[in-house]
Amino acid sequence: MTLDTTAINQQMTHFDDHEAIWLFGYGSLIWKADFSFLERRPAHIIGWERRFWQGSHDHRGTPQAPGRVATLTESPGAVCHGMAYRIAQDVLGPLDVREKNGYLRVVTPLHFDDADQPESREGLVYLASEDNAAFLGPAPDTAIARQIAESHGPSGPNRDYLLNLAQALREMGHDDPHIFALERELLALPPLPA
Ligand code: SIN
């Protein structure tokens, strides 16, 4: 699949007749909401696990030295917690550009965590599957943490992405063993040579 998914995403018509759309964020979209939204609510999706398996050529690394950022991998019954945003249609254009490095819009049921009664909606998630050109896949935690420690891109150091995500999940009261293991590995690494 092409490295820039903007054009593919803009062909999606699923929500065209909706005035507003629920977007589920599980990575930087949790802690970096630099887009306008009408409402924000903690939520989860089922059947997916968050993994630092996606390469980043445009935000937290470069094409020559990609960083590592979050995507989702299918896992029956797993619960992935994140943040849902109700956004207007015109916010999708800039989001497609932000998520252009391999992520495709996918329709998903999402379930709110702040409701007294179970409450769900159909929403959208940006997902980087293993057939995208920037996909890196699994590696030992130490190797992932080292790659994150050494990577830097136009949006800043890769380590900030991981540390901000871990902090946001902690503040939301969620345990994510993969994320917290990577955070521990990263913080245990010796400082990079100046
Ligand atoms: C997301 O946060 O939902 C997608 C991945 C990212 O932008 O970090």
PDB file of C-alpha atoms and ligand atoms in Angstrom:
ATOM      1  CA  MET A   1       0.000   0.000   0.000  1.00  0.00           C
ATOM      2  CA  THR A   2       1.118   3.551  -0.779  1.00  0.00           C
ATOM      3  CA  LEU A   3       3.074   5.512   1.833  1.00  0.00           C
ATOM      4  CA  ASP A   4       0.601   8.423   1.800  1.00  0.00           C
ATOM      5  CA  THR A   5      -2.944   7.287   2.614  1.00  0.00           C
ATOM      6  CA  THR A   6      -4.610  10.736   2.381  1.00  0.00           C
ATOM      7  CA  ALA A   7      -6.241  10.121  -1.007  1.00  0.00           C
ATOM      8  CA  ILE A   8      -7.537   6.662  -0.014  1.00  0.00           C
ATOM      9  CA  ASN A   9      -9.098   8.055   3.171  1.00  0.00           C
ATOM     10  CA  GLN A  10     -10.769  10.888   1.315  1.00  0.00           C
ATOM     11  CA  GLN A  11     -12.644   8.365  -0.825  1.00  0.00           C
ATOM     12  CA  MET A  12     -14.466   7.041   2.252  1.00  0.00           C
ATOM     13  CA  THR A  13     -18.147   7.985   2.094  1.00  0.00           C
ATOM     14  CA  HIS A  14     -19.461   6.064   5.099  1.00  0.00           C
ATOM     15  CA  PHE A  15     -20.173   9.131   7.279  1.00  0.00           C
ATOM     16  CA  ASP A  16     -20.958  11.603   4.472  1.00  0.00           C
ATOM     17  CA  ASP A  17     -24.552  12.140   5.597  1.00  0.00           C
ATOM     18  CA  HIS A  18     -23.579  12.581   9.267  1.00  0.00           C
ATOM     19  CA  GLU A  19     -23.353  16.077  10.668  1.00  0.00           C
ATOM     20  CA  ALA A  20     -20.786  14.956  13.240  1.00  0.00           C
ATOM     21  CA  ILE A  21     -18.655  11.817  13.667  1.00  0.00           C
ATOM     22  CA  TRP A  22     -17.246  10.039  16.699  1.00  0.00           C
ATOM     23  CA  LEU A  23     -13.499   9.499  16.334  1.00  0.00           C
ATOM     24  CA  PHE A  24     -11.701   7.039  18.637  1.00  0.00           C
ATOM     25  CA  GLY A  25      -8.095   7.939  19.490  1.00  0.00           C
ATOM     26  CA  TYR A  26      -5.691   5.430  21.042  1.00  0.00           C
ATOM     27  CA  GLY A  27      -2.236   6.941  20.409  1.00  0.00           C
ATOM     28  CA  SER A  28      -1.236  10.567  19.985  1.00  0.00           C
ATOM     29  CA  LEU A  29      -4.906  11.377  19.436  1.00  0.00           C
ATOM     30  CA  ILE A  30      -5.386  10.785  23.178  1.00  0.00           C
ATOM     31  CA  TRP A  31      -2.836  13.333  24.369  1.00  0.00           C
ATOM     32  CA  LYS A  32      -2.453  15.669  21.392  1.00  0.00           C
ATOM     33  CA  ALA A  33      -5.912  16.892  20.462  1.00  0.00           C
ATOM     34  CA  ASP A  34      -4.779  19.794  18.289  1.00  0.00           C
ATOM     35  CA  PHE A  35      -8.025  19.763  16.278  1.00  0.00           C
ATOM     36  CA  SER A  36     -11.418  21.170  17.138  1.00  0.00           C
ATOM     37  CA  PHE A  37     -13.980  18.854  18.651  1.00  0.00           C
ATOM     38  CA  LEU A  38     -17.533  19.255  19.888  1.00  0.00           C
ATOM     39  CA  GLU A  39     -17.247  16.807  22.771  1.00  0.00           C
ATOM     40  CA  ARG A  40     -14.640  14.443  24.249  1.00  0.00           C
ATOM     41  CA  ARG A  41     -15.404  11.282  26.245  1.00  0.00           C
ATOM     42  CA  PRO A  42     -13.259   8.370  27.480  1.00  0.00           C
ATOM     43  CA  ALA A  43     -14.154   5.242  25.569  1.00  0.00           C
ATOM     44  CA  HIS A  44     -12.942   1.805  24.513  1.00  0.00           C
ATOM     45  CA  ILE A  45     -13.106  -0.474  21.537  1.00  0.00           C
ATOM     46  CA  ILE A  46     -13.168  -4.265  21.661  1.00  0.00           C
ATOM     47  CA  GLY A  47     -11.037  -6.767  19.750  1.00  0.00           C
ATOM     48  CA  TRP A  48      -7.921  -4.607  19.399  1.00  0.00           C
ATOM     49  CA  GLU A  49      -4.619  -4.149  21.234  1.00  0.00           C
ATOM     50  CA  ARG A  50      -2.389  -1.064  21.087  1.00  0.00           C
ATOM     51  CA  ARG A  51       1.141  -1.797  19.810  1.00  0.00           C
ATOM     52  CA  PHE A  52       4.179   0.313  18.898  1.00  0.00           C
ATOM     53  CA  TRP A  53       4.470  -1.489  15.596  1.00  0.00           C
ATOM     54  CA  GLN A  54       3.990   1.368  13.142  1.00  0.00           C
ATOM     55  CA  GLY A  55       6.940   3.226  11.662  1.00  0.00           C
ATOM     56  CA  SER A  56       6.843   7.015  11.668  1.00  0.00           C
ATOM     57  CA  HIS A  57       8.535   8.738   8.746  1.00  0.00           C
ATOM     58  CA  ASP A  58       6.808  12.074   9.091  1.00  0.00           C
ATOM     59  CA  HIS A  59       6.210  12.859  12.777  1.00  0.00           C
ATOM     60  CA  ARG A  60       8.586  11.016  15.141  1.00  0.00           C
ATOM     61  CA  GLY A  61      11.263   9.867  12.701  1.00  0.00           C
ATOM     62  CA  THR A  62      12.313  10.206   9.086  1.00  0.00           C
ATOM     63  CA  PRO A  63      12.141   7.871   6.061  1.00  0.00           C
ATOM     64  CA  GLN A  64      15.832   7.043   6.650  1.00  0.00           C
ATOM     65  CA  ALA A  65      15.443   6.543  10.412  1.00  0.00           C
ATOM     66  CA  PRO A  66      11.773   5.856  11.217  1.00  0.00           C
ATOM     67  CA  GLY A  67      10.465   6.251  14.721  1.00  0.00           C
ATOM     68  CA  ARG A  68       7.863   3.946  16.247  1.00  0.00           C
ATOM     69  CA  VAL A  69       4.281   4.955  17.003  1.00  0.00           C
ATOM     70  CA  ALA A  70       1.077   3.201  17.971  1.00  0.00           C
ATOM     71  CA  THR A  71      -1.248   1.159  15.847  1.00  0.00           C
ATOM     72  CA  LEU A  72      -3.776  -1.550  16.695  1.00  0.00           C
ATOM     73  CA  THR A  73      -3.520  -5.271  16.174  1.00  0.00           C
ATOM     74  CA  GLU A  74      -6.507  -7.584  16.183  1.00  0.00           C
ATOM     75  CA  SER A  75      -6.977  -9.602  19.364  1.00  0.00           C
ATOM     76  CA  PRO A  76     -10.367 -11.217  19.964  1.00  0.00           C
ATOM     77  CA  GLY A  77     -11.956 -10.014  23.219  1.00  0.00           C
ATOM     78  CA  ALA A  78      -9.202  -7.491  24.044  1.00  0.00           C
ATOM     79  CA  VAL A  79     -10.250  -4.047  25.259  1.00  0.00           C
ATOM     80  CA  CYS A  80      -8.367  -0.954  24.099  1.00  0.00           C
ATOM     81  CA  HIS A  81      -9.064   2.207  26.091  1.00  0.00           C
ATOM     82  CA  GLY A  82      -8.701   5.657  24.595  1.00  0.00           C
ATOM     83  CA  MET A  83     -10.512   8.909  23.985  1.00  0.00           C
ATOM     84  CA  ALA A  84     -13.502   9.521  21.729  1.00  0.00           C
ATOM     85  CA  TYR A  85     -14.051  12.918  20.116  1.00  0.00           C
ATOM     86  CA  ARG A  86     -17.204  14.134  18.391  1.00  0.00           C
ATOM     87  CA  ILE A  87     -15.943  16.092  15.425  1.00  0.00           C
ATOM     88  CA  ALA A  88     -17.480  18.007  12.539  1.00  0.00           C
ATOM     89  CA  GLN A  89     -17.034  16.660   8.982  1.00  0.00           C
ATOM     90  CA  ASP A  90     -14.499  19.320   8.038  1.00  0.00           C
ATOM     91  CA  VAL A  91     -12.077  18.163  10.734  1.00  0.00           C
ATOM     92  CA  LEU A  92     -11.524  14.883   8.887  1.00  0.00           C
ATOM     93  CA  GLY A  93      -9.503  16.549   6.092  1.00  0.00           C
ATOM     94  CA  PRO A  94      -6.702  17.792   8.387  1.00  0.00           C
ATOM     95  CA  LEU A  95      -6.827  14.526  10.362  1.00  0.00           C
ATOM     96  CA  ASP A  96      -6.300  12.535   7.156  1.00  0.00           C
ATOM     97  CA  VAL A  97      -3.161  14.601   6.578  1.00  0.00           C
ATOM     98  CA  ARG A  98      -1.954  14.126  10.155  1.00  0.00           C
ATOM     99  CA  GLU A  99      -2.503  10.343   9.912  1.00  0.00           C
ATOM    100  CA  LYS A 100      -1.287   9.982   6.306  1.00  0.00           C
ATOM    101  CA  ASN A 101       1.732   7.796   7.068  1.00  0.00           C
ATOM    102  CA  GLY A 102      -0.069   4.471   6.639  1.00  0.00           C
ATOM    103  CA  TYR A 103      -3.275   4.921   8.642  1.00  0.00           C
ATOM    104  CA  LEU A 104      -6.662   4.164   7.103  1.00  0.00           C
ATOM    105  CA  ARG A 105     -10.041   5.222   8.424  1.00  0.00           C
ATOM    106  CA  VAL A 106     -11.892   2.160   9.771  1.00  0.00           C
ATOM    107  CA  VAL A 107     -15.483   2.068  11.028  1.00  0.00           C
ATOM    108  CA  THR A 108     -15.820   0.631  14.537  1.00  0.00           C
ATOM    109  CA  PRO A 109     -18.305   0.386  17.380  1.00  0.00           C
ATOM    110  CA  LEU A 110     -17.048   2.419  20.330  1.00  0.00           C
ATOM    111  CA  HIS A 111     -18.227   2.192  23.920  1.00  0.00           C
ATOM    112  CA  PHE A 112     -18.188   5.125  26.341  1.00  0.00           C
ATOM    113  CA  ASP A 113     -16.503   4.655  29.727  1.00  0.00           C
ATOM    114  CA  ASP A 114     -18.262   7.544  31.469  1.00  0.00           C
ATOM    115  CA  ALA A 115     -21.869   6.426  30.994  1.00  0.00           C
ATOM    116  CA  ASP A 116     -24.050   5.056  33.821  1.00  0.00           C
ATOM    117  CA  GLN A 117     -25.616   2.588  31.403  1.00  0.00           C
ATOM    118  CA  PRO A 118     -23.745   0.876  28.536  1.00  0.00           C
ATOM    119  CA  GLU A 119     -23.659   3.379  25.680  1.00  0.00           C
ATOM    120  CA  SER A 120     -22.167   2.765  22.251  1.00  0.00           C
ATOM    121  CA  ARG A 121     -21.897   4.513  18.901  1.00  0.00           C
ATOM    122  CA  GLU A 122     -20.540   3.730  15.483  1.00  0.00           C
ATOM    123  CA  GLY A 123     -17.313   5.654  15.078  1.00  0.00           C
ATOM    124  CA  LEU A 124     -14.090   5.940  13.208  1.00  0.00           C
ATOM    125  CA  VAL A 125     -10.550   4.904  14.080  1.00  0.00           C
ATOM    126  CA  TYR A 126      -7.288   5.454  12.154  1.00  0.00           C
ATOM    127  CA  LEU A 127      -5.612   2.083  11.833  1.00  0.00           C
ATOM    128  CA  ALA A 128      -2.206   1.221  10.327  1.00  0.00           C
ATOM    129  CA  SER A 129      -2.411  -2.399   9.224  1.00  0.00           C
ATOM    130  CA  GLU A 130       0.532  -4.642   8.454  1.00  0.00           C
ATOM    131  CA  ASP A 131       0.270  -4.146   4.686  1.00  0.00           C
ATOM    132  CA  ASN A 132       1.143  -0.446   4.863  1.00  0.00           C
ATOM    133  CA  ALA A 133       4.553   0.676   3.625  1.00  0.00           C
ATOM    134  CA  ALA A 134       5.679   2.112   6.993  1.00  0.00           C
ATOM    135  CA  PHE A 135       4.674  -0.917   9.113  1.00  0.00           C
ATOM    136  CA  LEU A 136       7.512  -2.300  11.266  1.00  0.00           C
ATOM    137  CA  GLY A 137       5.815  -5.035  13.287  1.00  0.00           C
ATOM    138  CA  PRO A 138       6.839  -6.640  16.564  1.00  0.00           C
ATOM    139  CA  ALA A 139      10.317  -6.569  18.113  1.00  0.00           C
ATOM    140  CA  PRO A 140      11.657  -7.171  21.648  1.00  0.00           C
ATOM    141  CA  ASP A 141      10.673  -4.399  24.095  1.00  0.00           C
ATOM    142  CA  THR A 142      14.313  -3.343  24.552  1.00  0.00           C
ATOM    143  CA  ALA A 143      14.788  -2.924  20.804  1.00  0.00           C
ATOM    144  CA  ILE A 144      11.547  -0.936  20.459  1.00  0.00           C
ATOM    145  CA  ALA A 145      12.502   1.291  23.406  1.00  0.00           C
ATOM    146  CA  ARG A 146      15.987   1.878  21.977  1.00  0.00           C
ATOM    147  CA  GLN A 147      14.575   2.811  18.559  1.00  0.00           C
ATOM    148  CA  ILE A 148      12.157   5.228  20.257  1.00  0.00           C
ATOM    149  CA  ALA A 149      14.980   6.727  22.347  1.00  0.00           C
ATOM    150  CA  GLU A 150      17.079   7.369  19.246  1.00  0.00           C
ATOM    151  CA  SER A 151      14.369   8.681  16.906  1.00  0.00           C
ATOM    152  CA  HIS A 152      13.395  12.231  16.214  1.00  0.00           C
ATOM    153  CA  GLY A 153      11.142  13.763  13.546  1.00  0.00           C
ATOM    154  CA  PRO A 154       9.370  16.966  12.515  1.00  0.00           C
ATOM    155  CA  SER A 155       6.921  16.643  15.441  1.00  0.00           C
ATOM    156  CA  GLY A 156       9.713  16.162  17.992  1.00  0.00           C
ATOM    157  CA  PRO A 157      11.463  13.367  19.871  1.00  0.00           C
ATOM    158  CA  ASN A 158       9.877   9.937  19.594  1.00  0.00           C
ATOM    159  CA  ARG A 159      10.327   9.460  23.366  1.00  0.00           C
ATOM    160  CA  ASP A 160       7.796  12.257  24.015  1.00  0.00           C
ATOM    161  CA  TYR A 161       5.139  10.283  22.107  1.00  0.00           C
ATOM    162  CA  LEU A 162       5.624   7.214  24.298  1.00  0.00           C
ATOM    163  CA  LEU A 163       5.987   9.084  27.600  1.00  0.00           C
ATOM    164  CA  ASN A 164       2.963  11.315  26.930  1.00  0.00           C
ATOM    165  CA  LEU A 165       0.840   8.322  25.976  1.00  0.00           C
ATOM    166  CA  ALA A 166       1.873   6.367  29.085  1.00  0.00           C
ATOM    167  CA  GLN A 167       1.142   9.393  31.276  1.00  0.00           C
ATOM    168  CA  ALA A 168      -2.269   9.975  29.671  1.00  0.00           C
ATOM    169  CA  LEU A 169      -3.266   6.318  30.143  1.00  0.00           C
ATOM    170  CA  ARG A 170      -2.112   6.434  33.763  1.00  0.00           C
ATOM    171  CA  GLU A 171      -4.158   9.576  34.404  1.00  0.00           C
ATOM    172  CA  MET A 172      -7.193   7.885  32.845  1.00  0.00           C
ATOM    173  CA  GLY A 173      -6.659   4.926  35.202  1.00  0.00           C
ATOM    174  CA  HIS A 174      -5.834   2.328  32.555  1.00  0.00           C
ATOM    175  CA  ASP A 175      -3.217  -0.375  32.665  1.00  0.00           C
ATOM    176  CA  ASP A 176      -1.614  -1.134  29.315  1.00  0.00           C
ATOM    177  CA  PRO A 177       1.178  -3.657  29.921  1.00  0.00           C
ATOM    178  CA  HIS A 178       2.785  -3.122  26.477  1.00  0.00           C
ATOM    179  CA  ILE A 179       2.967   0.654  26.890  1.00  0.00           C
ATOM    180  CA  PHE A 180       4.149   0.591  30.492  1.00  0.00           C
ATOM    181  CA  ALA A 181       6.811  -2.052  29.716  1.00  0.00           C
ATOM    182  CA  LEU A 182       8.164   0.123  26.902  1.00  0.00           C
ATOM    183  CA  GLU A 183       8.124   3.164  29.172  1.00  0.00           C
ATOM    184  CA  ARG A 184      10.140   1.255  31.820  1.00  0.00           C
ATOM    185  CA  GLU A 185      12.645   0.075  29.196  1.00  0.00           C
ATOM    186  CA  LEU A 186      13.020   3.579  27.790  1.00  0.00           C
ATOM    187  CA  LEU A 187      13.578   5.190  31.168  1.00  0.00           C
ATOM    188  CA  ALA A 188      16.164   2.532  32.083  1.00  0.00           C
ATOM    189  CA  LEU A 189      18.308   3.218  29.010  1.00  0.00           C
ATOM    190  CA  PRO A 190      21.597   5.072  29.544  1.00  0.00           C
ATOM    191  CA  PRO A 191      21.502   8.670  28.262  1.00  0.00           C
ATOM    192  CA  LEU A 192      22.333   9.068  24.566  1.00  0.00           C
ATOM    193  CA  PRO A 193      25.848  10.353  23.840  1.00  0.00           C
ATOM    194  CA  ALA A 194      25.782  14.133  23.257  1.00  0.00           C
TER     195      ALA A 194
HETATM  196  C1  SIN B   1      -4.496   7.470  17.211  1.00  0.00           C
HETATM  197  O1  SIN B   1      -3.905   8.128  18.065  1.00  0.00           O
HETATM  198  O2  SIN B   1      -5.685   7.139  17.368  1.00  0.00           O
HETATM  199  C2  SIN B   1      -3.845   7.098  15.909  1.00  0.00           C
HETATM  200  C3  SIN B   1      -2.377   7.007  15.965  1.00  0.00           C
HETATM  201  C4  SIN B   1      -1.673   8.291  16.258  1.00  0.00           C
HETATM  202  O3  SIN B   1      -1.964   9.318  15.621  1.00  0.00           O
HETATM  203  O4  SIN B   1      -0.819   8.316  17.147  1.00  0.00           O
END
